Amino acid sequence: WLVKRRYCMKQLKIYRKKELCKLLGISSATLYRRIKEGAFPKPIKVSDNIVGWLAADLEAWFDNLVESQRPQ
């Protein structure tokens, strides 16, 4: 039960823009350009002035990215 709960909480982690850009090694402009192009998940609205990205959405995006680059 505890392991499952920790996994769920890990998936609920929200990455803010600054942390996400640092993690990916990209600028804010690149991040928003990729979102506009549909190449990156859109953020969720946490409150009136705060947006972020769910770890689960980022993990799914990364898995798809890796799969798309594997030889067929």
PDB file of C-alpha atoms in Angstrom:
ATOM      1  CA  TRP A   1       0.000   0.000   0.000  1.00  0.00           C
ATOM      2  CA  LEU A   2       2.750   2.455   0.962  1.00  0.00           C
ATOM      3  CA  VAL A   3       4.746   1.739  -2.200  1.00  0.00           C
ATOM      4  CA  LYS A   4       1.640   2.302  -4.331  1.00  0.00           C
ATOM      5  CA  ARG A   5       0.900   5.551  -2.494  1.00  0.00           C
ATOM      6  CA  ARG A   6       4.470   6.808  -3.013  1.00  0.00           C
ATOM      7  CA  TYR A   7       4.209   5.983  -6.728  1.00  0.00           C
ATOM      8  CA  CYS A   8       0.940   7.914  -6.975  1.00  0.00           C
ATOM      9  CA  MET A   9       2.390  10.916  -5.150  1.00  0.00           C
ATOM     10  CA  LYS A  10       5.441  10.834  -7.423  1.00  0.00           C
ATOM     11  CA  GLN A  11       3.126  10.975 -10.434  1.00  0.00           C
ATOM     12  CA  LEU A  12       1.351  13.978  -8.905  1.00  0.00           C
ATOM     13  CA  LYS A  13       4.544  16.025  -8.653  1.00  0.00           C
ATOM     14  CA  ILE A  14       4.200  19.306 -10.494  1.00  0.00           C
ATOM     15  CA  TYR A  15       7.192  20.821 -12.254  1.00  0.00           C
ATOM     16  CA  ARG A  16       7.286  24.590 -12.521  1.00  0.00           C
ATOM     17  CA  LYS A  17       8.705  26.263 -15.628  1.00  0.00           C
ATOM     18  CA  LYS A  18      12.095  27.182 -14.168  1.00  0.00           C
ATOM     19  CA  GLU A  19      12.689  23.686 -12.796  1.00  0.00           C
ATOM     20  CA  LEU A  20      11.503  22.048 -16.020  1.00  0.00           C
ATOM     21  CA  CYS A  21      13.678  24.221 -18.277  1.00  0.00           C
ATOM     22  CA  LYS A  22      16.698  23.467 -16.117  1.00  0.00           C
ATOM     23  CA  LEU A  23      15.919  19.748 -16.151  1.00  0.00           C
ATOM     24  CA  LEU A  24      15.579  19.697 -19.961  1.00  0.00           C
ATOM     25  CA  GLY A  25      18.368  22.181 -20.642  1.00  0.00           C
ATOM     26  CA  ILE A  26      16.167  24.478 -22.716  1.00  0.00           C
ATOM     27  CA  SER A  27      15.035  28.097 -22.504  1.00  0.00           C
ATOM     28  CA  SER A  28      11.510  29.264 -21.681  1.00  0.00           C
ATOM     29  CA  ALA A  29      11.108  30.413 -25.288  1.00  0.00           C
ATOM     30  CA  THR A  30      12.005  26.939 -26.577  1.00  0.00           C
ATOM     31  CA  LEU A  31       9.627  25.326 -24.091  1.00  0.00           C
ATOM     32  CA  TYR A  32       6.679  27.481 -25.170  1.00  0.00           C
ATOM     33  CA  ARG A  33       7.556  27.094 -28.860  1.00  0.00           C
ATOM     34  CA  ARG A  34       7.469  23.308 -28.502  1.00  0.00           C
ATOM     35  CA  ILE A  35       4.124  23.526 -26.697  1.00  0.00           C
ATOM     36  CA  LYS A  36       2.727  25.697 -29.509  1.00  0.00           C
ATOM     37  CA  GLU A  37       4.020  23.184 -32.099  1.00  0.00           C
ATOM     38  CA  GLY A  38       2.308  20.349 -30.202  1.00  0.00           C
ATOM     39  CA  ALA A  39       5.661  18.708 -29.490  1.00  0.00           C
ATOM     40  CA  PHE A  40       5.431  19.095 -25.715  1.00  0.00           C
ATOM     41  CA  PRO A  41       2.584  18.699 -23.175  1.00  0.00           C
ATOM     42  CA  LYS A  42       0.608  21.775 -22.194  1.00  0.00           C
ATOM     43  CA  PRO A  43       0.863  22.916 -18.584  1.00  0.00           C
ATOM     44  CA  ILE A  44      -1.985  22.653 -16.117  1.00  0.00           C
ATOM     45  CA  LYS A  45      -3.307  25.636 -14.183  1.00  0.00           C
ATOM     46  CA  VAL A  46      -2.519  25.158 -10.492  1.00  0.00           C
ATOM     47  CA  SER A  47      -3.940  28.508  -9.382  1.00  0.00           C
ATOM     48  CA  ASP A  48      -4.679  31.916 -10.894  1.00  0.00           C
ATOM     49  CA  ASN A  49      -1.002  32.769 -11.287  1.00  0.00           C
ATOM     50  CA  ILE A  50       0.674  29.364 -11.333  1.00  0.00           C
ATOM     51  CA  VAL A  51       1.003  26.754 -14.055  1.00  0.00           C
ATOM     52  CA  GLY A  52       3.022  23.562 -14.013  1.00  0.00           C
ATOM     53  CA  TRP A  53       3.510  20.196 -15.652  1.00  0.00           C
ATOM     54  CA  LEU A  54       2.481  16.900 -14.079  1.00  0.00           C
ATOM     55  CA  ALA A  55       5.296  14.379 -13.735  1.00  0.00           C
ATOM     56  CA  ALA A  56       3.007  11.722 -15.249  1.00  0.00           C
ATOM     57  CA  ASP A  57       2.470  13.838 -18.391  1.00  0.00           C
ATOM     58  CA  LEU A  58       6.202  14.457 -18.721  1.00  0.00           C
ATOM     59  CA  GLU A  59       6.985  10.782 -18.239  1.00  0.00           C
ATOM     60  CA  ALA A  60       4.484   9.820 -20.971  1.00  0.00           C
ATOM     61  CA  TRP A  61       5.949  12.477 -23.306  1.00  0.00           C
ATOM     62  CA  PHE A  62       9.467  11.178 -22.681  1.00  0.00           C
ATOM     63  CA  ASP A  63       8.432   7.539 -23.214  1.00  0.00           C
ATOM     64  CA  ASN A  64       6.825   8.498 -26.549  1.00  0.00           C
ATOM     65  CA  LEU A  65       9.920  10.450 -27.543  1.00  0.00           C
ATOM     66  CA  VAL A  66      12.182   7.487 -26.839  1.00  0.00           C
ATOM     67  CA  GLU A  67       9.856   5.056 -28.645  1.00  0.00           C
ATOM     68  CA  SER A  68       9.642   7.290 -31.719  1.00  0.00           C
ATOM     69  CA  GLN A  69      13.418   7.368 -32.047  1.00  0.00           C
ATOM     70  CA  ARG A  70      13.975   3.625 -31.773  1.00  0.00           C
ATOM     71  CA  PRO A  71      14.728   1.764 -35.010  1.00  0.00           C
ATOM     72  CA  GLN A  72      11.752  -0.162 -36.319  1.00  0.00           C
TER      73      GLN A  72
END
